[in-house]
Coordinates of C-alpha atoms in Angstrom, one line a residue:
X1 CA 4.4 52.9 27.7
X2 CA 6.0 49.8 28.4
X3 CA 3.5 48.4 31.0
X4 CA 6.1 45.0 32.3
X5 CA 8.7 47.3 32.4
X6 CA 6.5 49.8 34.6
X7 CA 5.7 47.0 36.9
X8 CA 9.3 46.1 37.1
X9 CA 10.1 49.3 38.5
X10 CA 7.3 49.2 40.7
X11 CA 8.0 46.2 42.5
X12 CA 12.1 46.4 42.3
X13 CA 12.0 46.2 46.0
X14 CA 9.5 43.7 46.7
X15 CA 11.3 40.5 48.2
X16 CA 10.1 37.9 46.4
X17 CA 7.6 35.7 48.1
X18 CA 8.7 32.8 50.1
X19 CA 7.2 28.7 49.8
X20 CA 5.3 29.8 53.1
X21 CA 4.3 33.0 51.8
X22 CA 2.6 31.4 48.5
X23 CA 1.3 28.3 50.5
X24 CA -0.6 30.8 52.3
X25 CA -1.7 32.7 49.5
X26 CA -3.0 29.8 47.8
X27 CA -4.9 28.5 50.9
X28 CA -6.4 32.1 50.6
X29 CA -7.0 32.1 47.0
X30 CA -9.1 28.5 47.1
X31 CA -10.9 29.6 50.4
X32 CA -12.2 32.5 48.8
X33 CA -12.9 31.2 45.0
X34 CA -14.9 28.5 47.0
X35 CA -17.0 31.3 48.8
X36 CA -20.5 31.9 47.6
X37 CA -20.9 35.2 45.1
X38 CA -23.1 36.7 47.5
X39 CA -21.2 36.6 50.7
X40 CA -17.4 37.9 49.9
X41 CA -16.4 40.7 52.0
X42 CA -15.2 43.7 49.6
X43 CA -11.6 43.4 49.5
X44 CA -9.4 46.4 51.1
X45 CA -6.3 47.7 49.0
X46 CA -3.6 45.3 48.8
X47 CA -0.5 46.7 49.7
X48 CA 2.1 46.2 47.2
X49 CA 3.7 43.1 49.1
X50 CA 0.0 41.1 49.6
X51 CA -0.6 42.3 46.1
X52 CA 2.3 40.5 44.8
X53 CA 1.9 37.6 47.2
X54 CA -1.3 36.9 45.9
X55 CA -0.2 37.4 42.1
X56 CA 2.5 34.9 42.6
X57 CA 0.1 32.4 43.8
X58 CA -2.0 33.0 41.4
X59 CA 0.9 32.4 38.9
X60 CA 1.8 29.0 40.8
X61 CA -1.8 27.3 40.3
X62 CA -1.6 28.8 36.7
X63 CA 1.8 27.3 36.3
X64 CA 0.5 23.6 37.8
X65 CA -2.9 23.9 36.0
X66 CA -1.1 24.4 32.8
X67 CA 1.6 21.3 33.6
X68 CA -1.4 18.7 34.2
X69 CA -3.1 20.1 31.0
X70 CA -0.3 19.6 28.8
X71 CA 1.1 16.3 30.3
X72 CA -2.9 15.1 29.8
X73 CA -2.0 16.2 26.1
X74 CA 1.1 14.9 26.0
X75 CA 0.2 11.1 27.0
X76 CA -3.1 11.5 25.1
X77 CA -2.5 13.4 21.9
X78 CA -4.9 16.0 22.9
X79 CA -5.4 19.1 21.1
X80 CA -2.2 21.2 20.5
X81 CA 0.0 18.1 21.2
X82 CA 0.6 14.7 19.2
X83 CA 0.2 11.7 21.1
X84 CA 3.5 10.5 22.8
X85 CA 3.7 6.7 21.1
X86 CA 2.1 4.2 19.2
X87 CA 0.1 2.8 21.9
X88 CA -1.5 6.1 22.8
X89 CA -2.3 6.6 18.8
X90 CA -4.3 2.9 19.3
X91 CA -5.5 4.1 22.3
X92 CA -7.2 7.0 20.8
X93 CA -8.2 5.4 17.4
X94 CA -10.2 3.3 19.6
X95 CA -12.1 5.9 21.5
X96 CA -12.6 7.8 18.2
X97 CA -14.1 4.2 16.5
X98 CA -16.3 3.6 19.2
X99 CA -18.2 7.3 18.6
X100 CA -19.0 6.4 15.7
X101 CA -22.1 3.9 14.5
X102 CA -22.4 0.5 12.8
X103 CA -24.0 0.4 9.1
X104 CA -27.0 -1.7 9.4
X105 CA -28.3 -2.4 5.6
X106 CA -32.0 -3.3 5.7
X107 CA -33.6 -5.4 3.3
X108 CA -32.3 -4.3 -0.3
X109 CA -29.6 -2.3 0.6
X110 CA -25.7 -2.6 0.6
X111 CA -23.1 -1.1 2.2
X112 CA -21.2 0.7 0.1
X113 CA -16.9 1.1 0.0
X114 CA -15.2 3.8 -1.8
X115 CA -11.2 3.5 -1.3
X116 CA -8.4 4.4 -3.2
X117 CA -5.7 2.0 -3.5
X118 CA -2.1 2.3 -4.7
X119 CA -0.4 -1.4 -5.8
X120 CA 2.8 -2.2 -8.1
X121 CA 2.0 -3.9 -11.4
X122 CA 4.7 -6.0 -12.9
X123 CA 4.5 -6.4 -16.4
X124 CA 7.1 -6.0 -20.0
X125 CA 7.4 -3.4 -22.8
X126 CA 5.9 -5.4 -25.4
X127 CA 8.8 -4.5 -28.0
X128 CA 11.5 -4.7 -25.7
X129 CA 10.9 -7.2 -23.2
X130 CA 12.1 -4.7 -20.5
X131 CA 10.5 -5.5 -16.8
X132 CA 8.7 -2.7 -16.1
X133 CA 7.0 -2.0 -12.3
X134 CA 5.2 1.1 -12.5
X135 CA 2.9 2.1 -9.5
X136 CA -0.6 2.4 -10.7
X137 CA -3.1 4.2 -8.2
X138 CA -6.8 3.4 -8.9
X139 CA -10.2 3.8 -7.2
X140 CA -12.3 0.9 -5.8
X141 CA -15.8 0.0 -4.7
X142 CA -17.1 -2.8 -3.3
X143 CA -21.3 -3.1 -2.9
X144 CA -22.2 -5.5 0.1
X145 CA -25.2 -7.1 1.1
X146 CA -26.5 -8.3 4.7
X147 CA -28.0 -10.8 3.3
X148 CA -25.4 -13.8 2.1
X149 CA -27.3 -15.2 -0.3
X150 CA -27.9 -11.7 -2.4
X151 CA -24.9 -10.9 -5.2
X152 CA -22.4 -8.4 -3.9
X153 CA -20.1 -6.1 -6.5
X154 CA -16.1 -5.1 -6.8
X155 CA -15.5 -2.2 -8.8
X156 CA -12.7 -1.0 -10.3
X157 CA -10.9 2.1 -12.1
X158 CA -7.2 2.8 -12.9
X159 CA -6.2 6.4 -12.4
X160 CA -3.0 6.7 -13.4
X161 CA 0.5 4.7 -13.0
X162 CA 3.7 6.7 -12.0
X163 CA 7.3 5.5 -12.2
X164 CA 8.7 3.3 -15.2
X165 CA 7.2 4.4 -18.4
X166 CA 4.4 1.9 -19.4
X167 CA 1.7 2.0 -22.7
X168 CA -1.5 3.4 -20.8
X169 CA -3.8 0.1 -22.5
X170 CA -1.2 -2.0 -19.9
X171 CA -2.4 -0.2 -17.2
X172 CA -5.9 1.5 -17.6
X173 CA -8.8 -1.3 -18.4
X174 CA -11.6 1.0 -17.7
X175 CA -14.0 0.3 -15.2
X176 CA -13.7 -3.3 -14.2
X177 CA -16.8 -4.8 -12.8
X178 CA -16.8 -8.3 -10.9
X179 CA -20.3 -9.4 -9.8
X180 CA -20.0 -12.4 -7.7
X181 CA -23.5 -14.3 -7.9
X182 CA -22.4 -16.9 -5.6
X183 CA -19.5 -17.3 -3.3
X184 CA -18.2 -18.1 -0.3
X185 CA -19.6 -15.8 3.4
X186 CA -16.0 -15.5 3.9
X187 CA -15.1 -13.2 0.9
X188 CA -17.8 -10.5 1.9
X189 CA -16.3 -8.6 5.1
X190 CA -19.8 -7.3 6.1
X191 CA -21.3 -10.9 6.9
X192 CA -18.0 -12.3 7.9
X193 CA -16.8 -9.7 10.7
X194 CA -20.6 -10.0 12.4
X195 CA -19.0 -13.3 13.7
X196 CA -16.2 -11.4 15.6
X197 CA -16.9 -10.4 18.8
X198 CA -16.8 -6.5 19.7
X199 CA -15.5 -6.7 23.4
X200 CA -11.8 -6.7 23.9
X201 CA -11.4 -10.0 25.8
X202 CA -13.6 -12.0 23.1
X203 CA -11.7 -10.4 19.9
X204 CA -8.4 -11.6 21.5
X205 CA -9.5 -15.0 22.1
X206 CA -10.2 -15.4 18.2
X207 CA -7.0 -13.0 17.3
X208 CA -5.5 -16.1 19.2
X209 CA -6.9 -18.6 17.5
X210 CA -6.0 -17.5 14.0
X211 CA -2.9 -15.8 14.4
X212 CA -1.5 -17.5 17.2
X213 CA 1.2 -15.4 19.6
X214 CA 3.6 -14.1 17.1
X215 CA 3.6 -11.0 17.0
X216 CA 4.4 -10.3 13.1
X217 CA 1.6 -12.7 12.4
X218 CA -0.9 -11.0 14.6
X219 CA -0.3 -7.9 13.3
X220 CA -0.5 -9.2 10.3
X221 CA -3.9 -10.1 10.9
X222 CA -5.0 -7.3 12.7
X223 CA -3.7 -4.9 10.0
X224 CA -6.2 -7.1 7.3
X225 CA -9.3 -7.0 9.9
X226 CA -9.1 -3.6 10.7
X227 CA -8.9 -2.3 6.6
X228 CA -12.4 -4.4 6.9
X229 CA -13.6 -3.2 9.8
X230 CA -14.5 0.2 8.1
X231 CA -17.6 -1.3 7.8
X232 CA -18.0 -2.2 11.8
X233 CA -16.6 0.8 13.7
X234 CA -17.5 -1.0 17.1
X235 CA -15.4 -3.7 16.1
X236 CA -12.3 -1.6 15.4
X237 CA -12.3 0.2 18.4
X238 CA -11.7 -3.8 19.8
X239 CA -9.4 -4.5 17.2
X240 CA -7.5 -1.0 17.6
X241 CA -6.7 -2.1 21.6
X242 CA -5.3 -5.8 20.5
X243 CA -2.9 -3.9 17.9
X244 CA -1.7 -1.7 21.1
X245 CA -0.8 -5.1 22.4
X246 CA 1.7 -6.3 20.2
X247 CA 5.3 -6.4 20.8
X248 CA 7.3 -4.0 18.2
X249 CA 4.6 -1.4 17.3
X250 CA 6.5 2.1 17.1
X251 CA 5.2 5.7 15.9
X252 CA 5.5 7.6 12.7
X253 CA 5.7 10.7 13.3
X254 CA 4.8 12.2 9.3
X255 CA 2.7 9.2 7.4
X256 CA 1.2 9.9 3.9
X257 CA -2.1 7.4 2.6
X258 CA -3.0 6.7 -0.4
X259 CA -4.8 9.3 -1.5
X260 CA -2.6 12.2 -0.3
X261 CA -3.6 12.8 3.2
X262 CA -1.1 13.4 5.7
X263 CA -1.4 11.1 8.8
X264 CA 0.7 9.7 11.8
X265 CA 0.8 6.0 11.6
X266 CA 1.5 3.2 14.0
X267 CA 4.1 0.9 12.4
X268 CA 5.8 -2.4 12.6
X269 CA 8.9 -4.5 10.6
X270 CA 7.6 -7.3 9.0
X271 CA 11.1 -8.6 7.6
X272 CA 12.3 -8.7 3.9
X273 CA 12.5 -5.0 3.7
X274 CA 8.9 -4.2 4.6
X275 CA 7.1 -1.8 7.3
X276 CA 3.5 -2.0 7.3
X277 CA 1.4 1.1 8.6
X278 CA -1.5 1.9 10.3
X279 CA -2.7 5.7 9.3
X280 CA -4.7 8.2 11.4
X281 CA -5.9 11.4 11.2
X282 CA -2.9 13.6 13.1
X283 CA -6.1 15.6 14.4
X284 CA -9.2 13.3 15.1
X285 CA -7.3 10.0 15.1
X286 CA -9.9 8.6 12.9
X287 CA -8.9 5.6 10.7
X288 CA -7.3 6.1 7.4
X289 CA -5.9 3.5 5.6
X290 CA -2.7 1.3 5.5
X291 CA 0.2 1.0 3.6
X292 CA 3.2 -0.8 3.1
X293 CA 6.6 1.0 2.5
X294 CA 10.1 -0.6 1.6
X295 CA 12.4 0.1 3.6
X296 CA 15.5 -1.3 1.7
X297 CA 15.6 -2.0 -2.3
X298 CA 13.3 -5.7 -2.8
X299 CA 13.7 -8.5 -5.3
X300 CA 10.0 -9.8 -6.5
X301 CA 10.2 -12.9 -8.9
X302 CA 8.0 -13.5 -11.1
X303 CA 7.6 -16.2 -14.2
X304 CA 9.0 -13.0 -16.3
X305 CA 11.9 -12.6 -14.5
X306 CA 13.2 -10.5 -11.3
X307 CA 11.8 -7.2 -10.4
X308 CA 13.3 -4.5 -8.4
X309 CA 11.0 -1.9 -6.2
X310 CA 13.1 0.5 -4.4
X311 CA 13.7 1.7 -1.2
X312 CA 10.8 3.9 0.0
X313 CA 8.3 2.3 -2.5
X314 CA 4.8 2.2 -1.0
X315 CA 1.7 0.7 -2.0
X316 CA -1.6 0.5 0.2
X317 CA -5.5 1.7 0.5
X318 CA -7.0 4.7 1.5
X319 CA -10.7 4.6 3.0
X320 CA -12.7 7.8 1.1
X321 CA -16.2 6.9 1.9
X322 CA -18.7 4.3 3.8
X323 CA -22.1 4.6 3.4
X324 CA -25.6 2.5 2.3
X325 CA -27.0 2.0 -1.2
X326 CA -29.8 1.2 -2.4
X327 CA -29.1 -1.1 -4.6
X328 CA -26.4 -2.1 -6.9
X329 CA -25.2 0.1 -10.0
X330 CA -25.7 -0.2 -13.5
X331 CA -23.0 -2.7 -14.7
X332 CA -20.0 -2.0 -17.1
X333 CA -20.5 -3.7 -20.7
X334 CA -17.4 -5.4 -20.1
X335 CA -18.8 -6.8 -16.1
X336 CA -17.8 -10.3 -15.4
X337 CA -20.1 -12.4 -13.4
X338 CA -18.6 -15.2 -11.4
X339 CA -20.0 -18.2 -9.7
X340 CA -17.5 -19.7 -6.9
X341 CA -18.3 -22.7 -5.2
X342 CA -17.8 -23.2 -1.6

């Protein structure tokens, strides 16, 4: 049995119900849903026309419950809807940074980076002096201290390089190990970012004084900090609500980072055939990494000549994992230990 089509037939001569009819009906409705459980009166039959009356407003407040719920969605990227511009992806980032906690290393432990990053390497075929730009993906680690005056770690390891055809010793060095014994605070991100400020108004007052008020160079800025600021989630929710600031953010609809994952990305031209990207997660709107993608063919010079990357050509960095260690891994043979004076 067709049970709409029943009903159909069934109600063929009801009128339908008027704006006062429903208006009613919905006064009605609320008065009694508001009623307590133990004091409704047992409702008599409905006769066809209250019955439908009452369906029909029932229908209405469905109908307007279902409209706020999806234009809530709509605005805020809520489940079952992708957020409706670039400032609501920002807005959201920031709610979903500030759920989660700082890493705070005590004494003899480091915070620990995995990323996977995705960078052009210029560079000749040894026999025929052809330039050669192949786009070499590798994984990197970086082992931080709290403490400034304690050695921190870069690690590196060349996956693979796609593109031009290139000797695999140009590309792949093995794991690559830089221990810095002594440097400058500024080169560790963990000690330099505890100076910024986590409240909105204070992080723009520095953005300020760095960047200044153009808006390329801001974002610029922001889009450096907040790759950082992996390590200080409560700083990137502030960081997250300056970028929603700036003057010619737009959406990406379809963003991929550099490790594969599909994303939706806030976006802005930064001139000479170059959009940078912000990347979220389409679902959670947690951070995912940036990258930067041609958007026309681009001349690089080098001493070795010109190179061409083509349009569509990305490189960038993909957060995998932040956690604490307890203390720095066994070096490479090959580990270079550098001492840079501040």
């Amino acid at each position: 049995m067709d049970e709409m089509a029943e009903l159909d037939r069934l109600w063929a001569d009801t009128p339908e119900a008027s704006e006062r009819d429903l208006a009613a009906a919905r006064v009605a409705l609320l008065a009694r849903a508001a009623a307590p459980p133990g004091r409704r009166a047992r409702p008599r039959t409905p006769t066809r026309r209250r019955y439908a009356f009452r369906l029909a407003a029932v229908g209405v407040l469905a109908t307007a419950l279902t409209a706020v719920i999806i234009a809530g969605q709509v605005a805020l990227g809520g489940p079952g809807a992708p957020a409706a511009n670039a400032q609501s992806v920002l807005e959201l980032a920031a709610r979903a940074a500030a759920d989660q906690r700082d890493l705070v290393p005590g004494p003899g432990q480091y915070v620990h980076t995995k990323t996977r990053v995705q960078r052009m390497l210029y560079t000749q075929d040894p026999s025929t002096k052809r330039l050669l730009s192949p786009l070499v993906t590798a994984d990197e680690e970086r082992w931080e201290p709290a403490d400034p005056d304690e050695p921190w770690l870069l690690r590196e390891r060349a996956e693979s390089a796609t593109g031009d055809p290139v000797p695999r010793w140009l590309w792949d060095k093995g794991v690559e190990d830089n221990l810095y014994e002594s440097s400058c605070p500024g080169q560790r991100a963990y000690v330099r970012l505890g100076a910024w400020p986590t409240d909105v108004e204070g992080a723009r007052a520095k953005l300020a004084a760095q960047a200044g008020r153009d808006p390329v160079r801001r974002w610029s800025e922001l889009k450096q900090l907040i790759a950082e600021s992996v390590v200080r989630p409560s700083l990137s929710a502030a960081l997250f609500q300056l970028a929603a600031e700036i003057d010619g953010i737009h959406l990406i609809g379809d963003a991929v980072d550099a490790a594969g994952r599909p994303g939706i990305a806030v976006a802005m031209d930064e001139g000479g055939g170059r959009r940078s990207e912000l990347i979220f997660d389409r679902r959670t709107y947690r951070y995912l990494g940036e990258r930067t993608v041609n958007t026309r063919d681009v001349a690089v010079k080098t001493s070795e000549g010109v190179y061409t990357t083509p349009k569509g050509a990305a490189v960038g960095t993909a957060v995998l994992t932040v956690d604490l260690a307890t203390a720095l891994p066994e070096l490479s043979p090959k580990a270079s230990r550098l001492r840079i004076p501040c």
